Amino acid sequence: MSKTLIEVKNLTKYFDTPKGKLHAVEKVNLKIGEGETLGVVGESGCGKTTLGRTMTRLVEPTGGEVLLDGKNILNLQGKAKNEIYHSIQMVFQDPYSSLNPRLSVGNIIEDPIKTMGPKMPKGELHDKVLELMDVVGLQPRYYNTYPHELDGGRRQRVGLARALALEPRFIVCDEPVSALDVSIQAQILNLLMDLQREKNLSYMFITHNLFVVKHISDYIVVMYMGQVVEYAAKKELFTNPAHPYTKALLDVIPQPDLSRRNRKKKILYGEVSSPVNPKPGCRFAPRCPYATSKCTGGEIPLTEVGPNHVCACTLYE
């Protein structure tokens, strides 16, 4: 891993519900290096999006730290808090609902610059917007176009241009291609990777698509019900998955190899436990074929199972 840009320590987010505390994110620890991509995968509802929103302070955390160059951004307030958005931005899953329908493409992209960027003459600002549009592959003729007049791919390019307007170093990509056609997905992914090489950007790429995460990531975190259950380099995770949940996720990937068309798939049985006031122990235990009495009653720490490879499972204690 290169020099650490973002470090998360014991990041936690609970939501109040009529039945108790919903543990959306609990004691998450991770690091992201400069110019690297960390993929975050897991089922819907596992806390991926809440993790990303908490790291960018769109949602205030219950506890923990988010360090940018060693400085905890969660302690910043007022003007200092707003300045973190010069370094940290987010690209959202739905490119339509994340754009203001009352503003044209040009106004959407220039808005962050006018709000938090350096003051510049109107002509210079116009040129800056056109430059950003060119970077993400939008033609100048879309400058006065409104979001409802664009297709999903172009809307997502607008969202990416807006995220790049303040020249950030770290971008949280929250399933940015899940709502797009497959051919458009490839274009956006290649654009993200090109921008990363050109600008040395760091990404946290949130997705449930394992093909996508394998294509774009350097390291991968697997989450289950708000907790990290496995972390490893991309090649290591796909070659030697350790946690039973990770193995189950990888097992359902369609295989283009006809010789494996009759392979027996692992099916998970049992009910998903409630994230509201969860019981101590492994939250995957009710669905795990290897669960024992050791899996319940106490916290399961992340255990090193290989170089840069950790797993929260009693099988490796």
PDB file of C-alpha atoms in Angstrom:
ATOM      1  CA  MET A   1       0.000   0.000   0.000  1.00  0.00           C
ATOM      2  CA  SER A   2       1.202   3.511  -0.817  1.00  0.00           C
ATOM      3  CA  LYS A   3       1.207   6.420   1.635  1.00  0.00           C
ATOM      4  CA  THR A   4      -2.024   6.439   3.654  1.00  0.00           C
ATOM      5  CA  LEU A   5      -4.425   9.240   2.707  1.00  0.00           C
ATOM      6  CA  ILE A   6      -7.574   8.203   4.607  1.00  0.00           C
ATOM      7  CA  GLU A   7      -7.661   6.167   7.801  1.00  0.00           C
ATOM      8  CA  VAL A   8     -10.861   5.145   9.580  1.00  0.00           C
ATOM      9  CA  LYS A   9     -10.735   4.099  13.231  1.00  0.00           C
ATOM     10  CA  ASN A  10     -13.640   2.417  15.032  1.00  0.00           C
ATOM     11  CA  LEU A  11     -16.175   4.341  12.931  1.00  0.00           C
ATOM     12  CA  THR A  12     -19.681   3.715  14.263  1.00  0.00           C
ATOM     13  CA  LYS A  13     -23.148   4.898  13.299  1.00  0.00           C
ATOM     14  CA  TYR A  14     -26.353   3.990  15.122  1.00  0.00           C
ATOM     15  CA  PHE A  15     -29.853   5.101  14.201  1.00  0.00           C
ATOM     16  CA  ASP A  16     -32.675   5.400  16.729  1.00  0.00           C
ATOM     17  CA  THR A  17     -35.752   3.281  15.967  1.00  0.00           C
ATOM     18  CA  PRO A  18     -38.908   2.559  17.991  1.00  0.00           C
ATOM     19  CA  LYS A  19     -37.434  -0.862  18.861  1.00  0.00           C
ATOM     20  CA  GLY A  20     -33.936   0.327  19.768  1.00  0.00           C
ATOM     21  CA  LYS A  21     -30.600   1.196  18.196  1.00  0.00           C
ATOM     22  CA  LEU A  22     -30.054   0.131  14.609  1.00  0.00           C
ATOM     23  CA  HIS A  23     -26.363  -0.733  14.244  1.00  0.00           C
ATOM     24  CA  ALA A  24     -25.770   0.478  10.677  1.00  0.00           C
ATOM     25  CA  VAL A  25     -21.964   0.744  10.943  1.00  0.00           C
ATOM     26  CA  GLU A  26     -20.013  -0.638  13.869  1.00  0.00           C
ATOM     27  CA  LYS A  27     -16.314  -0.246  14.717  1.00  0.00           C
ATOM     28  CA  VAL A  28     -15.077  -0.141  11.134  1.00  0.00           C
ATOM     29  CA  ASN A  29     -11.310   0.207  10.641  1.00  0.00           C
ATOM     30  CA  LEU A  30      -9.694   0.677   7.237  1.00  0.00           C
ATOM     31  CA  LYS A  31      -6.978   2.543   5.335  1.00  0.00           C
ATOM     32  CA  ILE A  32      -6.883   3.942   1.796  1.00  0.00           C
ATOM     33  CA  GLY A  33      -3.582   4.885   0.175  1.00  0.00           C
ATOM     34  CA  GLU A  34      -2.899   7.722  -2.234  1.00  0.00           C
ATOM     35  CA  GLY A  35      -3.914   6.819  -5.791  1.00  0.00           C
ATOM     36  CA  GLU A  36      -5.564   3.562  -4.671  1.00  0.00           C
ATOM     37  CA  THR A  37      -9.097   2.180  -4.792  1.00  0.00           C
ATOM     38  CA  LEU A  38     -10.730   0.368  -1.906  1.00  0.00           C
ATOM     39  CA  GLY A  39     -13.739  -1.683  -2.951  1.00  0.00           C
ATOM     40  CA  VAL A  40     -16.541  -2.180  -0.419  1.00  0.00           C
ATOM     41  CA  VAL A  41     -18.895  -5.084  -1.099  1.00  0.00           C
ATOM     42  CA  GLY A  42     -21.801  -6.756   0.648  1.00  0.00           C
ATOM     43  CA  GLU A  43     -25.534  -7.347   0.428  1.00  0.00           C
ATOM     44  CA  SER A  44     -28.029  -4.500   0.291  1.00  0.00           C
ATOM     45  CA  GLY A  45     -28.493  -3.119   3.799  1.00  0.00           C
ATOM     46  CA  CYS A  46     -25.047  -4.144   5.063  1.00  0.00           C
ATOM     47  CA  GLY A  47     -24.042  -0.528   5.775  1.00  0.00           C
ATOM     48  CA  LYS A  48     -21.917   0.262   2.707  1.00  0.00           C
ATOM     49  CA  THR A  49     -23.659   3.524   1.819  1.00  0.00           C
ATOM     50  CA  THR A  50     -23.915   4.643   5.450  1.00  0.00           C
ATOM     51  CA  LEU A  51     -20.164   4.069   5.797  1.00  0.00           C
ATOM     52  CA  GLY A  52     -19.475   6.284   2.777  1.00  0.00           C
ATOM     53  CA  ARG A  53     -21.866   9.025   3.896  1.00  0.00           C
ATOM     54  CA  THR A  54     -20.408   8.976   7.400  1.00  0.00           C
ATOM     55  CA  MET A  55     -16.849   9.262   6.105  1.00  0.00           C
ATOM     56  CA  THR A  56     -17.839  12.350   4.093  1.00  0.00           C
ATOM     57  CA  ARG A  57     -19.879  13.762   7.020  1.00  0.00           C
ATOM     58  CA  LEU A  58     -23.111  13.793   5.054  1.00  0.00           C
ATOM     59  CA  VAL A  59     -24.239  11.722   8.048  1.00  0.00           C
ATOM     60  CA  GLU A  60     -22.703  12.513  11.424  1.00  0.00           C
ATOM     61  CA  PRO A  61     -21.186   9.429  13.119  1.00  0.00           C
ATOM     62  CA  THR A  62     -22.010   8.062  16.554  1.00  0.00           C
ATOM     63  CA  GLY A  63     -18.328   7.509  17.297  1.00  0.00           C
ATOM     64  CA  GLY A  64     -14.880   6.872  15.852  1.00  0.00           C
ATOM     65  CA  GLU A  65     -12.424   8.848  13.749  1.00  0.00           C
ATOM     66  CA  VAL A  66     -11.831   9.638  10.075  1.00  0.00           C
ATOM     67  CA  LEU A  67      -8.268  10.815   9.540  1.00  0.00           C
ATOM     68  CA  LEU A  68      -7.233  12.782   6.440  1.00  0.00           C
ATOM     69  CA  ASP A  69      -3.440  13.073   6.372  1.00  0.00           C
ATOM     70  CA  GLY A  70      -3.537  12.152  10.057  1.00  0.00           C
ATOM     71  CA  LYS A  71      -6.051  14.880  11.013  1.00  0.00           C
ATOM     72  CA  ASN A  72      -9.464  13.865  12.380  1.00  0.00           C
ATOM     73  CA  ILE A  73     -12.017  15.594  10.151  1.00  0.00           C
ATOM     74  CA  LEU A  74     -14.880  14.666  12.484  1.00  0.00           C
ATOM     75  CA  ASN A  75     -13.670  17.284  14.977  1.00  0.00           C
ATOM     76  CA  LEU A  76     -13.869  20.131  12.457  1.00  0.00           C
ATOM     77  CA  GLN A  77     -16.693  22.657  12.639  1.00  0.00           C
ATOM     78  CA  GLY A  78     -17.848  25.742  10.720  1.00  0.00           C
ATOM     79  CA  LYS A  79     -15.542  26.958   7.960  1.00  0.00           C
ATOM     80  CA  ALA A  80     -12.957  24.273   8.725  1.00  0.00           C
ATOM     81  CA  LYS A  81     -15.613  21.582   8.234  1.00  0.00           C
ATOM     82  CA  ASN A  82     -16.623  23.010   4.839  1.00  0.00           C
ATOM     83  CA  GLU A  83     -12.997  23.016   3.718  1.00  0.00           C
ATOM     84  CA  ILE A  84     -12.797  19.216   3.919  1.00  0.00           C
ATOM     85  CA  TYR A  85     -14.974  19.077   0.797  1.00  0.00           C
ATOM     86  CA  HIS A  86     -12.033  20.464  -1.143  1.00  0.00           C
ATOM     87  CA  SER A  87     -10.335  17.116  -0.454  1.00  0.00           C
ATOM     88  CA  ILE A  88     -13.308  14.742  -0.110  1.00  0.00           C
ATOM     89  CA  GLN A  89     -16.259  14.393  -2.485  1.00  0.00           C
ATOM     90  CA  MET A  90     -18.959  11.830  -3.270  1.00  0.00           C
ATOM     91  CA  VAL A  91     -20.571  10.460  -6.428  1.00  0.00           C
ATOM     92  CA  PHE A  92     -24.053   9.110  -5.749  1.00  0.00           C
ATOM     93  CA  GLN A  93     -25.859   5.995  -6.929  1.00  0.00           C
ATOM     94  CA  ASP A  94     -28.833   7.680  -8.615  1.00  0.00           C
ATOM     95  CA  PRO A  95     -27.495  10.303 -11.047  1.00  0.00           C
ATOM     96  CA  TYR A  96     -30.945  11.868 -11.448  1.00  0.00           C
ATOM     97  CA  SER A  97     -32.055  12.395  -7.844  1.00  0.00           C
ATOM     98  CA  SER A  98     -28.596  13.702  -6.912  1.00  0.00           C
ATOM     99  CA  LEU A  99     -28.833  16.590  -9.432  1.00  0.00           C
ATOM    100  CA  ASN A 100     -30.936  19.716  -8.960  1.00  0.00           C
ATOM    101  CA  PRO A 101     -33.618  19.569 -11.703  1.00  0.00           C
ATOM    102  CA  ARG A 102     -33.974  23.373 -11.631  1.00  0.00           C
ATOM    103  CA  LEU A 103     -30.348  23.971 -12.633  1.00  0.00           C
ATOM    104  CA  SER A 104     -28.699  23.494 -15.992  1.00  0.00           C
ATOM    105  CA  VAL A 105     -25.615  21.310 -16.383  1.00  0.00           C
ATOM    106  CA  GLY A 106     -23.338  24.356 -16.336  1.00  0.00           C
ATOM    107  CA  ASN A 107     -24.955  25.730 -13.178  1.00  0.00           C
ATOM    108  CA  ILE A 108     -24.718  22.350 -11.424  1.00  0.00           C
ATOM    109  CA  ILE A 109     -20.991  22.030 -12.102  1.00  0.00           C
ATOM    110  CA  GLU A 110     -20.151  25.629 -11.222  1.00  0.00           C
ATOM    111  CA  ASP A 111     -22.186  25.626  -7.995  1.00  0.00           C
ATOM    112  CA  PRO A 112     -19.458  24.054  -5.761  1.00  0.00           C
ATOM    113  CA  ILE A 113     -16.884  26.485  -7.130  1.00  0.00           C
ATOM    114  CA  LYS A 114     -19.115  29.509  -6.490  1.00  0.00           C
ATOM    115  CA  THR A 115     -20.008  28.248  -3.012  1.00  0.00           C
ATOM    116  CA  MET A 116     -16.664  27.015  -1.667  1.00  0.00           C
ATOM    117  CA  GLY A 117     -14.043  27.581  -4.333  1.00  0.00           C
ATOM    118  CA  PRO A 118     -11.828  30.588  -5.090  1.00  0.00           C
ATOM    119  CA  LYS A 119     -13.490  33.706  -6.466  1.00  0.00           C
ATOM    120  CA  MET A 120     -13.044  34.017 -10.218  1.00  0.00           C
ATOM    121  CA  PRO A 121     -14.460  36.219 -13.013  1.00  0.00           C
ATOM    122  CA  LYS A 122     -17.593  34.972 -14.775  1.00  0.00           C
ATOM    123  CA  GLY A 123     -15.727  34.240 -18.016  1.00  0.00           C
ATOM    124  CA  GLU A 124     -13.029  32.278 -16.203  1.00  0.00           C
ATOM    125  CA  LEU A 125     -15.669  30.304 -14.297  1.00  0.00           C
ATOM    126  CA  HIS A 126     -17.413  29.484 -17.590  1.00  0.00           C
ATOM    127  CA  ASP A 127     -14.130  28.216 -19.050  1.00  0.00           C
ATOM    128  CA  LYS A 128     -13.487  26.141 -15.925  1.00  0.00           C
ATOM    129  CA  VAL A 129     -16.880  24.446 -16.268  1.00  0.00           C
ATOM    130  CA  LEU A 130     -16.255  23.685 -19.950  1.00  0.00           C
ATOM    131  CA  GLU A 131     -12.875  22.230 -18.992  1.00  0.00           C
ATOM    132  CA  LEU A 132     -14.507  19.945 -16.400  1.00  0.00           C
ATOM    133  CA  MET A 133     -17.129  18.876 -18.931  1.00  0.00           C
ATOM    134  CA  ASP A 134     -14.366  17.991 -21.380  1.00  0.00           C
ATOM    135  CA  VAL A 135     -12.541  15.969 -18.704  1.00  0.00           C
ATOM    136  CA  VAL A 136     -15.583  13.746 -18.094  1.00  0.00           C
ATOM    137  CA  GLY A 137     -16.527  13.475 -21.778  1.00  0.00           C
ATOM    138  CA  LEU A 138     -19.447  15.934 -21.986  1.00  0.00           C
ATOM    139  CA  GLN A 139     -19.712  18.070 -25.098  1.00  0.00           C
ATOM    140  CA  PRO A 140     -20.058  21.874 -24.666  1.00  0.00           C
ATOM    141  CA  ARG A 141     -23.549  21.773 -26.212  1.00  0.00           C
ATOM    142  CA  TYR A 142     -24.852  20.265 -22.941  1.00  0.00           C
ATOM    143  CA  TYR A 143     -23.907  23.373 -20.947  1.00  0.00           C
ATOM    144  CA  ASN A 144     -27.467  24.765 -20.942  1.00  0.00           C
ATOM    145  CA  THR A 145     -29.167  21.366 -20.855  1.00  0.00           C
ATOM    146  CA  TYR A 146     -31.208  20.223 -17.831  1.00  0.00           C
ATOM    147  CA  PRO A 147     -30.846  16.810 -16.127  1.00  0.00           C
ATOM    148  CA  HIS A 148     -34.188  15.474 -17.388  1.00  0.00           C
ATOM    149  CA  GLU A 149     -32.957  15.952 -20.957  1.00  0.00           C
ATOM    150  CA  LEU A 150     -29.971  13.642 -20.454  1.00  0.00           C
ATOM    151  CA  ASP A 151     -29.612   9.872 -20.324  1.00  0.00           C
ATOM    152  CA  GLY A 152     -28.271   8.073 -17.241  1.00  0.00           C
ATOM    153  CA  GLY A 153     -24.672   7.926 -18.422  1.00  0.00           C
ATOM    154  CA  ARG A 154     -24.459  11.654 -19.142  1.00  0.00           C
ATOM    155  CA  ARG A 155     -26.147  12.468 -15.828  1.00  0.00           C
ATOM    156  CA  GLN A 156     -23.515  10.450 -14.011  1.00  0.00           C
ATOM    157  CA  ARG A 157     -20.804  12.330 -15.921  1.00  0.00           C
ATOM    158  CA  VAL A 158     -22.360  15.577 -14.683  1.00  0.00           C
ATOM    159  CA  GLY A 159     -22.242  14.252 -11.115  1.00  0.00           C
ATOM    160  CA  LEU A 160     -18.598  13.282 -11.574  1.00  0.00           C
ATOM    161  CA  ALA A 161     -17.721  16.703 -13.028  1.00  0.00           C
ATOM    162  CA  ARG A 162     -19.385  18.351 -10.020  1.00  0.00           C
ATOM    163  CA  ALA A 163     -17.342  16.127  -7.680  1.00  0.00           C
ATOM    164  CA  LEU A 164     -14.129  17.116  -9.489  1.00  0.00           C
ATOM    165  CA  ALA A 165     -14.918  20.858  -9.413  1.00  0.00           C
ATOM    166  CA  LEU A 166     -13.056  21.470  -6.128  1.00  0.00           C
ATOM    167  CA  GLU A 167     -10.123  19.236  -7.156  1.00  0.00           C
ATOM    168  CA  PRO A 168     -10.558  16.604  -4.409  1.00  0.00           C
ATOM    169  CA  ARG A 169      -8.019  13.943  -3.506  1.00  0.00           C
ATOM    170  CA  PHE A 170     -10.524  11.329  -2.315  1.00  0.00           C
ATOM    171  CA  ILE A 171     -13.904  10.413  -3.833  1.00  0.00           C
ATOM    172  CA  VAL A 172     -16.499   8.041  -2.401  1.00  0.00           C
ATOM    173  CA  CYS A 173     -18.253   6.348  -5.321  1.00  0.00           C
ATOM    174  CA  ASP A 174     -21.564   4.960  -4.054  1.00  0.00           C
ATOM    175  CA  GLU A 175     -22.609   2.361  -6.650  1.00  0.00           C
ATOM    176  CA  PRO A 176     -22.119   4.914  -9.448  1.00  0.00           C
ATOM    177  CA  VAL A 177     -22.794   2.441 -12.267  1.00  0.00           C
ATOM    178  CA  SER A 178     -25.525   0.203 -10.817  1.00  0.00           C
ATOM    179  CA  ALA A 179     -28.339   2.207 -12.468  1.00  0.00           C
ATOM    180  CA  LEU A 180     -26.674   2.224 -15.903  1.00  0.00           C
ATOM    181  CA  ASP A 181     -26.679  -0.103 -18.907  1.00  0.00           C
ATOM    182  CA  VAL A 182     -23.729  -2.492 -19.121  1.00  0.00           C
ATOM    183  CA  SER A 183     -22.047  -0.654 -22.018  1.00  0.00           C
ATOM    184  CA  ILE A 184     -22.391   2.675 -20.196  1.00  0.00           C
ATOM    185  CA  GLN A 185     -21.077   1.070 -16.999  1.00  0.00           C
ATOM    186  CA  ALA A 186     -17.844   0.192 -18.789  1.00  0.00           C
ATOM    187  CA  GLN A 187     -17.459   3.769 -20.062  1.00  0.00           C
ATOM    188  CA  ILE A 188     -17.898   5.277 -16.578  1.00  0.00           C
ATOM    189  CA  LEU A 189     -15.546   2.740 -14.961  1.00  0.00           C
ATOM    190  CA  ASN A 190     -12.850   3.399 -17.563  1.00  0.00           C
ATOM    191  CA  LEU A 191     -13.336   7.152 -17.078  1.00  0.00           C
ATOM    192  CA  LEU A 192     -12.886   6.781 -13.310  1.00  0.00           C
ATOM    193  CA  MET A 193      -9.705   4.765 -13.791  1.00  0.00           C
ATOM    194  CA  ASP A 194      -8.309   7.265 -16.322  1.00  0.00           C
ATOM    195  CA  LEU A 195      -9.001  10.161 -13.941  1.00  0.00           C
ATOM    196  CA  GLN A 196      -7.316   8.266 -11.122  1.00  0.00           C
ATOM    197  CA  ARG A 197      -4.141   7.841 -13.147  1.00  0.00           C
ATOM    198  CA  GLU A 198      -4.127  11.469 -14.326  1.00  0.00           C
ATOM    199  CA  LYS A 199      -4.922  13.112 -10.986  1.00  0.00           C
ATOM    200  CA  ASN A 200      -3.642  10.488  -8.500  1.00  0.00           C
ATOM    201  CA  LEU A 201      -7.135  10.224  -6.988  1.00  0.00           C
ATOM    202  CA  SER A 202      -8.089   7.797  -4.239  1.00  0.00           C
ATOM    203  CA  TYR A 203     -11.474   6.072  -4.376  1.00  0.00           C
ATOM    204  CA  MET A 204     -13.718   4.132  -2.076  1.00  0.00           C
ATOM    205  CA  PHE A 205     -15.877   2.214  -4.521  1.00  0.00           C
ATOM    206  CA  ILE A 206     -19.115   0.886  -2.999  1.00  0.00           C
ATOM    207  CA  THR A 207     -20.882  -1.840  -4.955  1.00  0.00           C
ATOM    208  CA  HIS A 208     -22.615  -5.196  -4.747  1.00  0.00           C
ATOM    209  CA  ASN A 209     -21.271  -6.206  -8.164  1.00  0.00           C
ATOM    210  CA  LEU A 210     -18.205  -8.407  -7.672  1.00  0.00           C
ATOM    211  CA  PHE A 211     -17.211  -8.173 -11.360  1.00  0.00           C
ATOM    212  CA  VAL A 212     -17.007  -4.386 -11.027  1.00  0.00           C
ATOM    213  CA  VAL A 213     -15.062  -4.441  -7.764  1.00  0.00           C
ATOM    214  CA  LYS A 214     -12.580  -6.936  -9.230  1.00  0.00           C
ATOM    215  CA  HIS A 215     -12.045  -4.665 -12.228  1.00  0.00           C
ATOM    216  CA  ILE A 216     -11.424  -1.392 -10.412  1.00  0.00           C
ATOM    217  CA  SER A 217     -10.148  -2.133  -6.882  1.00  0.00           C
ATOM    218  CA  ASP A 218      -6.694  -2.562  -5.343  1.00  0.00           C
ATOM    219  CA  TYR A 219      -8.007  -3.751  -1.967  1.00  0.00           C
ATOM    220  CA  ILE A 220     -11.449  -5.044  -0.982  1.00  0.00           C
ATOM    221  CA  VAL A 221     -13.486  -4.867   2.227  1.00  0.00           C
ATOM    222  CA  VAL A 222     -16.389  -7.277   2.724  1.00  0.00           C
ATOM    223  CA  MET A 223     -19.140  -6.002   5.034  1.00  0.00           C
ATOM    224  CA  TYR A 224     -21.943  -7.863   6.718  1.00  0.00           C
ATOM    225  CA  MET A 225     -24.577  -6.124   8.852  1.00  0.00           C
ATOM    226  CA  GLY A 226     -22.462  -3.062   9.563  1.00  0.00           C
ATOM    227  CA  GLN A 227     -19.210  -4.872  10.324  1.00  0.00           C
ATOM    228  CA  VAL A 228     -16.082  -5.655   8.312  1.00  0.00           C
ATOM    229  CA  VAL A 229     -15.758  -9.437   8.087  1.00  0.00           C
ATOM    230  CA  GLU A 230     -12.820  -9.614   5.670  1.00  0.00           C
ATOM    231  CA  TYR A 231     -10.172  -7.351   4.138  1.00  0.00           C
ATOM    232  CA  ALA A 232      -7.558  -8.309   1.555  1.00  0.00           C
ATOM    233  CA  ALA A 233      -5.814  -7.307  -1.647  1.00  0.00           C
ATOM    234  CA  LYS A 234      -8.002  -7.925  -4.709  1.00  0.00           C
ATOM    235  CA  LYS A 235      -6.101 -10.942  -6.056  1.00  0.00           C
ATOM    236  CA  GLU A 236      -5.788 -12.518  -2.607  1.00  0.00           C
ATOM    237  CA  LEU A 237      -9.504 -12.162  -1.863  1.00  0.00           C
ATOM    238  CA  PHE A 238     -10.632 -13.770  -5.115  1.00  0.00           C
ATOM    239  CA  THR A 239      -7.983 -16.509  -4.941  1.00  0.00           C
ATOM    240  CA  ASN A 240      -8.106 -17.357  -1.231  1.00  0.00           C
ATOM    241  CA  PRO A 241     -11.353 -16.113   0.359  1.00  0.00           C
ATOM    242  CA  ALA A 242     -11.385 -16.858   4.087  1.00  0.00           C
ATOM    243  CA  HIS A 243     -14.731 -15.867   5.598  1.00  0.00           C
ATOM    244  CA  PRO A 244     -17.707 -18.162   4.867  1.00  0.00           C
ATOM    245  CA  TYR A 245     -19.752 -15.130   3.816  1.00  0.00           C
ATOM    246  CA  THR A 246     -17.095 -14.050   1.299  1.00  0.00           C
ATOM    247  CA  LYS A 247     -16.990 -17.581  -0.093  1.00  0.00           C
ATOM    248  CA  ALA A 248     -20.767 -17.536  -0.480  1.00  0.00           C
ATOM    249  CA  LEU A 249     -20.645 -14.195  -2.326  1.00  0.00           C
ATOM    250  CA  LEU A 250     -17.982 -15.440  -4.723  1.00  0.00           C
ATOM    251  CA  ASP A 251     -19.779 -18.728  -5.284  1.00  0.00           C
ATOM    252  CA  VAL A 252     -22.801 -17.042  -6.869  1.00  0.00           C
ATOM    253  CA  ILE A 253     -20.745 -15.268  -9.554  1.00  0.00           C
ATOM    254  CA  PRO A 254     -21.805 -16.657 -12.961  1.00  0.00           C
ATOM    255  CA  GLN A 255     -19.005 -18.700 -14.523  1.00  0.00           C
ATOM    256  CA  PRO A 256     -18.362 -18.464 -18.288  1.00  0.00           C
ATOM    257  CA  ASP A 257     -16.601 -21.863 -18.139  1.00  0.00           C
ATOM    258  CA  LEU A 258     -18.987 -24.510 -19.551  1.00  0.00           C
ATOM    259  CA  SER A 259     -17.084 -27.292 -17.784  1.00  0.00           C
ATOM    260  CA  ARG A 260     -18.316 -25.845 -14.482  1.00  0.00           C
ATOM    261  CA  ARG A 261     -21.967 -25.446 -15.465  1.00  0.00           C
ATOM    262  CA  ASN A 262     -23.014 -28.407 -13.306  1.00  0.00           C
ATOM    263  CA  ARG A 263     -21.033 -27.397 -10.231  1.00  0.00           C
ATOM    264  CA  LYS A 264     -22.885 -27.553  -6.955  1.00  0.00           C
ATOM    265  CA  LYS A 265     -23.527 -24.111  -5.527  1.00  0.00           C
ATOM    266  CA  LYS A 266     -23.381 -23.335  -1.825  1.00  0.00           C
ATOM    267  CA  ILE A 267     -26.798 -22.185  -0.616  1.00  0.00           C
ATOM    268  CA  LEU A 268     -27.106 -20.146   2.568  1.00  0.00           C
ATOM    269  CA  TYR A 269     -29.930 -21.163   4.851  1.00  0.00           C
ATOM    270  CA  GLY A 270     -31.282 -19.481   7.962  1.00  0.00           C
ATOM    271  CA  GLU A 271     -32.690 -16.023   8.601  1.00  0.00           C
ATOM    272  CA  VAL A 272     -30.812 -12.737   8.584  1.00  0.00           C
ATOM    273  CA  SER A 273     -30.572 -11.532  12.178  1.00  0.00           C
ATOM    274  CA  SER A 274     -31.919  -8.092  13.083  1.00  0.00           C
ATOM    275  CA  PRO A 275     -29.515  -5.113  13.028  1.00  0.00           C
ATOM    276  CA  VAL A 276     -31.550  -3.539  15.850  1.00  0.00           C
ATOM    277  CA  ASN A 277     -29.878  -4.270  19.191  1.00  0.00           C
ATOM    278  CA  PRO A 278     -27.937  -7.238  17.736  1.00  0.00           C
ATOM    279  CA  LYS A 279     -26.723  -9.978  20.047  1.00  0.00           C
ATOM    280  CA  PRO A 280     -22.972 -10.279  20.746  1.00  0.00           C
ATOM    281  CA  GLY A 281     -20.986 -12.523  18.477  1.00  0.00           C
ATOM    282  CA  CYS A 282     -20.796 -13.152  14.740  1.00  0.00           C
ATOM    283  CA  ARG A 283     -23.839 -11.711  12.986  1.00  0.00           C
ATOM    284  CA  PHE A 284     -23.435 -14.202  10.152  1.00  0.00           C
ATOM    285  CA  ALA A 285     -23.657 -17.191  12.528  1.00  0.00           C
ATOM    286  CA  PRO A 286     -27.410 -17.906  11.940  1.00  0.00           C
ATOM    287  CA  ARG A 287     -26.636 -18.488   8.238  1.00  0.00           C
ATOM    288  CA  CYS A 288     -23.154 -20.022   8.550  1.00  0.00           C
ATOM    289  CA  PRO A 289     -22.718 -23.785   7.980  1.00  0.00           C
ATOM    290  CA  TYR A 290     -19.602 -23.764  10.191  1.00  0.00           C
ATOM    291  CA  ALA A 291     -21.089 -21.924  13.183  1.00  0.00           C
ATOM    292  CA  THR A 292     -20.315 -23.261  16.669  1.00  0.00           C
ATOM    293  CA  SER A 293     -20.899 -22.077  20.215  1.00  0.00           C
ATOM    294  CA  LYS A 294     -17.677 -20.035  19.941  1.00  0.00           C
ATOM    295  CA  CYS A 295     -19.371 -17.802  17.348  1.00  0.00           C
ATOM    296  CA  THR A 296     -21.890 -16.369  19.819  1.00  0.00           C
ATOM    297  CA  GLY A 297     -21.602 -14.516  23.082  1.00  0.00           C
ATOM    298  CA  GLY A 298     -18.548 -12.361  22.380  1.00  0.00           C
ATOM    299  CA  GLU A 299     -16.934 -10.064  19.838  1.00  0.00           C
ATOM    300  CA  ILE A 300     -15.110 -11.793  16.954  1.00  0.00           C
ATOM    301  CA  PRO A 301     -11.891  -9.842  16.219  1.00  0.00           C
ATOM    302  CA  LEU A 302     -10.256  -9.550  12.812  1.00  0.00           C
ATOM    303  CA  THR A 303      -7.500 -12.172  12.634  1.00  0.00           C
ATOM    304  CA  GLU A 304      -4.565 -12.117  10.212  1.00  0.00           C
ATOM    305  CA  VAL A 305      -4.801 -15.053   7.821  1.00  0.00           C
ATOM    306  CA  GLY A 306      -2.190 -13.887   5.330  1.00  0.00           C
ATOM    307  CA  PRO A 307      -0.177 -10.834   4.184  1.00  0.00           C
ATOM    308  CA  ASN A 308      -2.559  -7.824   4.250  1.00  0.00           C
ATOM    309  CA  HIS A 309      -5.421 -10.290   4.712  1.00  0.00           C
ATOM    310  CA  VAL A 310      -7.633 -10.294   7.818  1.00  0.00           C
ATOM    311  CA  CYS A 311     -10.846 -12.128   8.603  1.00  0.00           C
ATOM    312  CA  ALA A 312     -13.352 -12.023  11.496  1.00  0.00           C
ATOM    313  CA  CYS A 313     -14.056 -15.736  11.952  1.00  0.00           C
ATOM    314  CA  THR A 314     -13.446 -18.249  14.745  1.00  0.00           C
ATOM    315  CA  LEU A 315     -12.139 -20.743  12.181  1.00  0.00           C
ATOM    316  CA  TYR A 316      -8.874 -18.774  12.157  1.00  0.00           C
ATOM    317  CA  GLU A 317      -8.389 -18.073  15.844  1.00  0.00           C
TER     318      GLU A 317
END
